[in-house]
PDB file of C-alpha atoms in Angstrom:
ATOM      1  CA  SER A   1       7.229  54.466  47.195  1.00 52.00           C
ATOM      2  CA  SER A   2       9.199  51.261  47.641  1.00 51.00           C
ATOM      3  CA  SER A   3       6.313  49.809  49.705  1.00 51.00           C
ATOM      4  CA  GLN A   4       3.917  50.791  46.877  1.00 53.00           C
ATOM      5  CA  ASN A   5       6.066  48.847  44.384  1.00 53.00           C
ATOM      6  CA  PHE A   6       6.166  45.859  46.717  1.00 51.00           C
ATOM      7  CA  THR A   7       2.362  45.707  47.099  1.00 52.00           C
ATOM      8  CA  ASP A   8       1.840  46.114  43.323  1.00 53.00           C
ATOM      9  CA  SER A   9       4.189  43.259  42.553  1.00 51.00           C
ATOM     10  CA  ALA A  10       2.509  41.133  45.221  1.00 52.00           C
ATOM     11  CA  ARG A  11      -0.840  41.542  43.406  1.00 56.00           C
ATOM     12  CA  LEU A  12       0.505  40.131  40.128  1.00 54.00           C
ATOM     13  CA  PRO A  13      -0.704  36.571  39.395  1.00 55.00           C
ATOM     14  CA  PRO A  14       2.016  33.942  39.492  1.00 55.00           C
ATOM     15  CA  ALA A  15       3.422  33.123  36.075  1.00 54.00           C
ATOM     16  CA  SER A  16       2.223  29.784  34.682  1.00 53.00           C
ATOM     17  CA  PRO A  17       5.053  27.298  34.303  1.00 56.00           C
ATOM     18  CA  GLN A  18       6.232  27.019  30.721  1.00 56.00           C
ATOM     19  CA  PRO A  19       7.291  23.676  29.258  1.00 54.00           C
ATOM     20  CA  THR A  20      11.030  23.502  29.122  1.00 55.00           C
ATOM     21  CA  PRO A  21      13.125  21.763  26.490  1.00 53.00           C
ATOM     22  CA  GLN A  22      14.422  19.513  29.265  1.00 55.00           C
ATOM     23  CA  LYS A  23      10.893  18.208  29.999  1.00 53.00           C
ATOM     24  CA  ALA A  24      10.219  17.464  26.310  1.00 49.00           C
ATOM     25  CA  ASP A  25      13.549  15.677  26.057  1.00 53.00           C
ATOM     26  CA  ALA A  26      12.711  13.652  29.161  1.00 50.00           C
ATOM     27  CA  GLN A  27       9.364  12.550  27.689  1.00 51.00           C
ATOM     28  CA  THR A  28      11.031  11.527  24.407  1.00 50.00           C
ATOM     29  CA  SER A  29      13.705   9.586  26.260  1.00 49.00           C
ATOM     30  CA  ASP A  30      11.019   7.836  28.365  1.00 47.00           C
ATOM     31  CA  VAL A  31       9.316   6.588  25.163  1.00 46.00           C
ATOM     32  CA  ALA A  32      12.661   5.527  23.695  1.00 48.00           C
ATOM     33  CA  TYR A  33      13.521   3.709  26.933  1.00 44.00           C
ATOM     34  CA  CYS A  34      10.155   1.915  26.916  1.00 48.00           C
ATOM     35  CA  VAL A  35      10.691   0.705  23.330  1.00 50.00           C
ATOM     36  CA  THR A  36      14.285  -0.383  23.895  1.00 55.00           C
ATOM     37  CA  ASP A  37      13.333  -2.000  27.190  1.00 60.00           C
ATOM     38  CA  THR A  38      10.647  -4.038  25.412  1.00 60.00           C
ATOM     39  CA  PHE A  39      13.139  -5.271  22.822  1.00 63.00           C
ATOM     40  CA  LYS A  40      15.516  -6.339  25.587  1.00 71.00           C
ATOM     41  CA  ASP A  41      12.957  -8.910  26.721  1.00 80.00           C
ATOM     42  CA  LYS A  42      14.211 -12.361  25.685  1.00 87.00           C
ATOM     43  CA  PHE A  43      10.645 -13.655  25.537  1.00 87.00           C
ATOM     44  CA  LEU A  44       9.867 -11.207  22.705  1.00 93.00           C
ATOM     45  CA  TRP A  45      12.816 -12.569  20.757  1.00 94.00           C
ATOM     46  CA  MET A  46      11.462 -16.084  21.262  1.00 94.00           C
ATOM     47  CA  PHE A  47       8.276 -15.024  19.451  1.00 96.00           C
ATOM     48  CA  ILE A  48      10.247 -13.307  16.682  1.00 96.00           C
ATOM     49  CA  LEU A  49      12.743 -16.138  16.170  1.00 96.00           C
ATOM     50  CA  VAL A  50      10.028 -18.807  16.036  1.00 96.00           C
ATOM     51  CA  ALA A  51       8.182 -16.713  13.438  1.00 96.00           C
ATOM     52  CA  ILE A  52      11.337 -16.221  11.334  1.00 96.00           C
ATOM     53  CA  VAL A  53      12.259 -19.921  11.446  1.00 97.00           C
ATOM     54  CA  ILE A  54       8.768 -21.057  10.392  1.00 96.00           C
ATOM     55  CA  VAL A  55       8.570 -18.507   7.553  1.00 95.00           C
ATOM     56  CA  CYS A  56      12.039 -19.505   6.317  1.00 95.00           C
ATOM     57  CA  LEU A  57      10.933 -23.171   6.335  1.00 96.00           C
ATOM     58  CA  CYS A  58       7.839 -22.164   4.332  1.00 95.00           C
ATOM     59  CA  PHE A  59       9.983 -20.327   1.799  1.00 93.00           C
ATOM     60  CA  GLY A  60      12.315 -23.321   1.635  1.00 93.00           C
ATOM     61  CA  ILE A  61       9.374 -25.584   0.773  1.00 93.00           C
ATOM     62  CA  ALA A  62       8.220 -23.228  -1.986  1.00 91.00           C
ATOM     63  CA  TYR A  63      11.657 -22.245  -3.339  1.00 87.00           C
ATOM     64  CA  ASN A  64      12.055 -24.943  -6.016  1.00 86.00           C
ATOM     65  CA  GLU A  65       8.423 -24.668  -7.091  1.00 87.00           C
ATOM     66  CA  ALA A  66       8.489 -21.059  -8.287  1.00 79.00           C
ATOM     67  CA  ASP A  67       8.202 -22.051 -11.974  1.00 82.00           C
ATOM     68  CA  TRP A  68       5.303 -24.394 -11.290  1.00 86.00           C
ATOM     69  CA  TYR A  69       3.524 -21.671  -9.304  1.00 82.00           C
ATOM     70  CA  SER A  70       4.021 -19.040 -12.007  1.00 79.00           C
ATOM     71  CA  ASN A  71       2.434 -21.382 -14.597  1.00 81.00           C
ATOM     72  CA  LEU A  72      -0.745 -21.831 -12.564  1.00 82.00           C
ATOM     73  CA  ASN A  73      -3.962 -20.137 -13.613  1.00 81.00           C
ATOM     74  CA  ASN A  74      -3.906 -17.498 -10.867  1.00 78.00           C
ATOM     75  CA  TRP A  75      -4.792 -13.868 -10.259  1.00 69.00           C
ATOM     76  CA  THR A  76      -2.325 -11.750 -12.211  1.00 66.00           C
ATOM     77  CA  TRP A  77      -1.396  -9.633  -9.192  1.00 60.00           C
ATOM     78  CA  ALA A  78      -0.803 -12.785  -7.067  1.00 62.00           C
ATOM     79  CA  SER A  79       1.355 -14.589  -9.612  1.00 63.00           C
ATOM     80  CA  SER A  80       4.648 -13.129  -8.321  1.00 68.00           C
ATOM     81  CA  MET A  81       5.981 -15.144  -5.393  1.00 73.00           C
ATOM     82  CA  MET A  82       8.533 -12.443  -4.559  1.00 79.00           C
ATOM     83  CA  TRP A  83       6.225  -9.658  -3.407  1.00 81.00           C
ATOM     84  CA  VAL A  84       3.784 -12.078  -1.778  1.00 82.00           C
ATOM     85  CA  SER A  85       6.690 -13.550   0.212  1.00 86.00           C
ATOM     86  CA  ILE A  86       7.919 -10.116   1.309  1.00 90.00           C
ATOM     87  CA  ILE A  87       4.448  -9.102   2.511  1.00 92.00           C
ATOM     88  CA  LEU A  88       4.046 -12.412   4.366  1.00 93.00           C
ATOM     89  CA  PHE A  89       7.421 -11.988   6.077  1.00 95.00           C
ATOM     90  CA  ILE A  90       6.543  -8.471   7.288  1.00 96.00           C
ATOM     91  CA  ILE A  91       3.085  -9.536   8.473  1.00 96.00           C
ATOM     92  CA  VAL A  92       4.456 -12.519  10.419  1.00 96.00           C
ATOM     93  CA  LEU A  93       6.971 -10.262  12.205  1.00 96.00           C
ATOM     94  CA  ILE A  94       4.139  -7.902  13.160  1.00 96.00           C
ATOM     95  CA  VAL A  95       2.083 -10.873  14.377  1.00 97.00           C
ATOM     96  CA  ALA A  96       4.979 -12.088  16.512  1.00 97.00           C
ATOM     97  CA  TYR A  97       5.202  -8.683  18.194  1.00 96.00           C
ATOM     98  CA  CYS A  98       1.417  -8.395  18.648  1.00 97.00           C
ATOM     99  CA  SER A  99       1.256 -11.917  20.075  1.00 96.00           C
ATOM    100  CA  TYR A 100       3.981 -11.007  22.555  1.00 96.00           C
ATOM    101  CA  LEU A 101       2.066  -7.865  23.588  1.00 96.00           C
ATOM    102  CA  GLY A 102      -1.146  -9.854  23.954  1.00 96.00           C
ATOM    103  CA  TYR A 103       0.610 -12.532  26.002  1.00 96.00           C
ATOM    104  CA  ASN A 104       2.074  -9.912  28.346  1.00 94.00           C
ATOM    105  CA  SER A 105      -1.277  -8.103  28.658  1.00 94.00           C
ATOM    106  CA  ALA A 106      -3.263 -11.227  29.559  1.00 94.00           C
ATOM    107  CA  ALA A 107      -4.294 -11.229  33.205  1.00 92.00           C
ATOM    108  CA  ASP A 108      -4.582 -14.996  33.682  1.00 93.00           C
ATOM    109  CA  ASP A 109      -2.525 -18.031  32.717  1.00 95.00           C
ATOM    110  CA  ASN A 110      -5.409 -19.587  30.770  1.00 96.00           C
ATOM    111  CA  THR A 111      -5.576 -16.662  28.315  1.00 95.00           C
ATOM    112  CA  LYS A 112      -1.772 -16.555  28.082  1.00 96.00           C
ATOM    113  CA  GLY A 113      -1.782 -20.246  27.217  1.00 96.00           C
ATOM    114  CA  TRP A 114      -4.418 -19.831  24.496  1.00 97.00           C
ATOM    115  CA  ILE A 115      -2.555 -16.892  22.942  1.00 97.00           C
ATOM    116  CA  LEU A 116       0.671 -18.890  22.907  1.00 96.00           C
ATOM    117  CA  ALA A 117      -1.099 -21.988  21.526  1.00 97.00           C
ATOM    118  CA  THR A 118      -2.827 -20.086  18.697  1.00 97.00           C
ATOM    119  CA  PHE A 119       0.430 -18.298  17.832  1.00 97.00           C
ATOM    120  CA  PHE A 120       2.224 -21.622  17.327  1.00 97.00           C
ATOM    121  CA  ALA A 121      -0.825 -23.244  15.716  1.00 98.00           C
ATOM    122  CA  THR A 122      -1.246 -20.608  12.994  1.00 97.00           C
ATOM    123  CA  LEU A 123       2.445 -20.792  12.082  1.00 97.00           C
ATOM    124  CA  LEU A 124       2.417 -24.595  11.944  1.00 98.00           C
ATOM    125  CA  ILE A 125      -0.812 -24.633   9.882  1.00 98.00           C
ATOM    126  CA  LEU A 126       0.773 -22.101   7.521  1.00 97.00           C
ATOM    127  CA  MET A 127       3.751 -24.418   7.077  1.00 97.00           C
ATOM    128  CA  VAL A 128       1.408 -27.360   6.422  1.00 97.00           C
ATOM    129  CA  TRP A 129      -0.358 -25.254   3.771  1.00 96.00           C
ATOM    130  CA  PHE A 130       2.958 -24.562   2.035  1.00 95.00           C
ATOM    131  CA  TYR A 131       3.773 -28.286   2.045  1.00 96.00           C
ATOM    132  CA  VAL A 132       0.345 -29.382   0.785  1.00 96.00           C
ATOM    133  CA  PHE A 133       0.215 -26.655  -1.875  1.00 93.00           C
ATOM    134  CA  PHE A 134       3.801 -26.599  -3.168  1.00 92.00           C
ATOM    135  CA  LYS A 135       5.172 -30.092  -2.458  1.00 93.00           C
ATOM    136  CA  ALA A 136       2.128 -32.372  -2.493  1.00 92.00           C
ATOM    137  CA  LYS A 137       0.389 -30.138  -5.047  1.00 92.00           C
ATOM    138  CA  THR A 138      -3.020 -31.262  -3.783  1.00 93.00           C
ATOM    139  CA  LEU A 139      -4.793 -27.981  -4.363  1.00 93.00           C
ATOM    140  CA  ASP A 140      -8.160 -29.035  -2.938  1.00 94.00           C
ATOM    141  CA  ASN A 141      -6.520 -30.050   0.340  1.00 96.00           C
ATOM    142  CA  ALA A 142      -4.564 -26.796   0.387  1.00 95.00           C
ATOM    143  CA  PHE A 143      -7.881 -24.940   0.279  1.00 96.00           C
ATOM    144  CA  TYR A 144      -9.185 -26.928   3.278  1.00 97.00           C
ATOM    145  CA  VAL A 145      -5.974 -26.205   5.192  1.00 98.00           C
ATOM    146  CA  SER A 146      -6.368 -22.501   4.380  1.00 97.00           C
ATOM    147  CA  ILE A 147      -9.886 -22.551   5.893  1.00 97.00           C
ATOM    148  CA  LEU A 148      -8.482 -24.069   9.083  1.00 98.00           C
ATOM    149  CA  PHE A 149      -5.752 -21.405   9.075  1.00 98.00           C
ATOM    150  CA  LEU A 150      -8.373 -18.675   8.666  1.00 97.00           C
ATOM    151  CA  PHE A 151     -10.411 -19.996  11.602  1.00 98.00           C
ATOM    152  CA  VAL A 152      -7.424 -20.222  13.985  1.00 98.00           C
ATOM    153  CA  VAL A 153      -6.182 -16.745  12.947  1.00 98.00           C
ATOM    154  CA  PHE A 154      -9.624 -15.321  13.811  1.00 97.00           C
ATOM    155  CA  VAL A 155      -9.494 -17.010  17.225  1.00 97.00           C
ATOM    156  CA  GLN A 156      -5.965 -15.664  17.800  1.00 97.00           C
ATOM    157  CA  THR A 157      -7.018 -12.161  16.742  1.00 97.00           C
ATOM    158  CA  TYR A 158     -10.009 -12.243  19.092  1.00 97.00           C
ATOM    159  CA  LEU A 159      -7.899 -13.401  22.049  1.00 97.00           C
ATOM    160  CA  ILE A 160      -5.268 -10.708  21.522  1.00 97.00           C
ATOM    161  CA  TRP A 161      -7.864  -7.996  20.855  1.00 96.00           C
ATOM    162  CA  SER A 162      -9.676  -8.837  24.088  1.00 96.00           C
ATOM    163  CA  VAL A 163      -6.581  -8.176  26.220  1.00 96.00           C
ATOM    164  CA  ASN A 164      -4.777  -5.483  24.207  1.00 96.00           C
ATOM    165  CA  TYR A 165      -6.792  -3.658  21.549  1.00 94.00           C
ATOM    166  CA  LYS A 166      -3.722  -1.908  20.111  1.00 94.00           C
ATOM    167  CA  ALA A 167      -2.069  -5.272  19.476  1.00 95.00           C
ATOM    168  CA  GLY A 168      -5.436  -6.394  18.106  1.00 95.00           C
ATOM    169  CA  TYR A 169      -5.203  -3.739  15.397  1.00 95.00           C
ATOM    170  CA  GLY A 170      -1.907  -5.269  14.264  1.00 93.00           C
ATOM    171  CA  MET A 171      -3.579  -8.672  14.064  1.00 96.00           C
ATOM    172  CA  ILE A 172      -6.039  -7.343  11.471  1.00 95.00           C
ATOM    173  CA  LEU A 173      -3.236  -7.663   8.886  1.00 94.00           C
ATOM    174  CA  TYR A 174      -2.939 -11.371   9.703  1.00 96.00           C
ATOM    175  CA  ALA A 175      -6.679 -11.841   9.377  1.00 96.00           C
ATOM    176  CA  LEU A 176      -6.602 -10.103   5.974  1.00 96.00           C
ATOM    177  CA  TRP A 177      -3.703 -12.335   4.915  1.00 94.00           C
ATOM    178  CA  ALA A 178      -5.666 -15.424   6.008  1.00 96.00           C
ATOM    179  CA  ILE A 179      -8.675 -14.265   3.948  1.00 96.00           C
ATOM    180  CA  PHE A 180      -6.379 -13.694   0.960  1.00 92.00           C
ATOM    181  CA  LEU A 181      -4.805 -17.161   1.382  1.00 93.00           C
ATOM    182  CA  ALA A 182      -8.188 -18.885   1.553  1.00 95.00           C
ATOM    183  CA  SER A 183      -9.487 -16.937  -1.454  1.00 93.00           C
ATOM    184  CA  ALA A 184      -6.365 -17.588  -3.524  1.00 90.00           C
ATOM    185  CA  SER A 185      -6.386 -21.287  -2.572  1.00 92.00           C
ATOM    186  CA  TRP A 186     -10.014 -21.603  -3.660  1.00 93.00           C
ATOM    187  CA  TYR A 187      -9.360 -19.794  -6.959  1.00 91.00           C
ATOM    188  CA  VAL A 188      -6.287 -21.857  -7.822  1.00 90.00           C
ATOM    189  CA  SER A 189      -8.005 -25.114  -6.836  1.00 90.00           C
ATOM    190  CA  ALA A 190     -11.123 -24.283  -8.865  1.00 90.00           C
ATOM    191  CA  ASN A 191      -9.177 -23.245 -11.966  1.00 88.00           C
ATOM    192  CA  ASN A 192      -6.293 -25.713 -12.071  1.00 86.00           C
ATOM    193  CA  GLY A 193      -7.329 -28.942 -10.410  1.00 65.00           C
ATOM    194  CA  ASN A 194      -4.905 -31.302  -8.685  1.00 58.00           C
ATOM    195  CA  GLU A 195      -1.840 -32.642 -10.408  1.00 51.00           C
TER     196      GLU A 195
END
């Protein structure tokens, strides 16, 4: 009888392993470690700090011209500098992170160099646009600068997309911003003229 029980239990299929709470916790902690490990990289903070400094300089250029800007013949929904500035700040932080991911994903130094160059170039061109638009108030020239900005952003987006498509998705926001900037610059230039 005991041998009968032994043979019956031997015929039973082995139980499939069930996921344990410990395994789920380990996977969650691995993701958390990956994220925190990324943000420990000093090179990432270089991208972020450069982006923050340039955007703050842009806001500094535009700060005293808020009244002038609000009196321009502009799209109603684009007439508030506050929300446009907040959106720009968020987008530039996302771009800094995506540029860092693209730089790290690039397999060769040539691509890394182009990603780094376009990252700096778009931020510097953006600052030039702020100066030409808000300080010089030459609206036609601001439109031409916005076209250059749009072109370089597209190149940057392509480079990052080609090495890291997830980071490329984040760059779409920058491309949309560049299209908005060019469109708004054209509209303001066409409807206000230069001072």
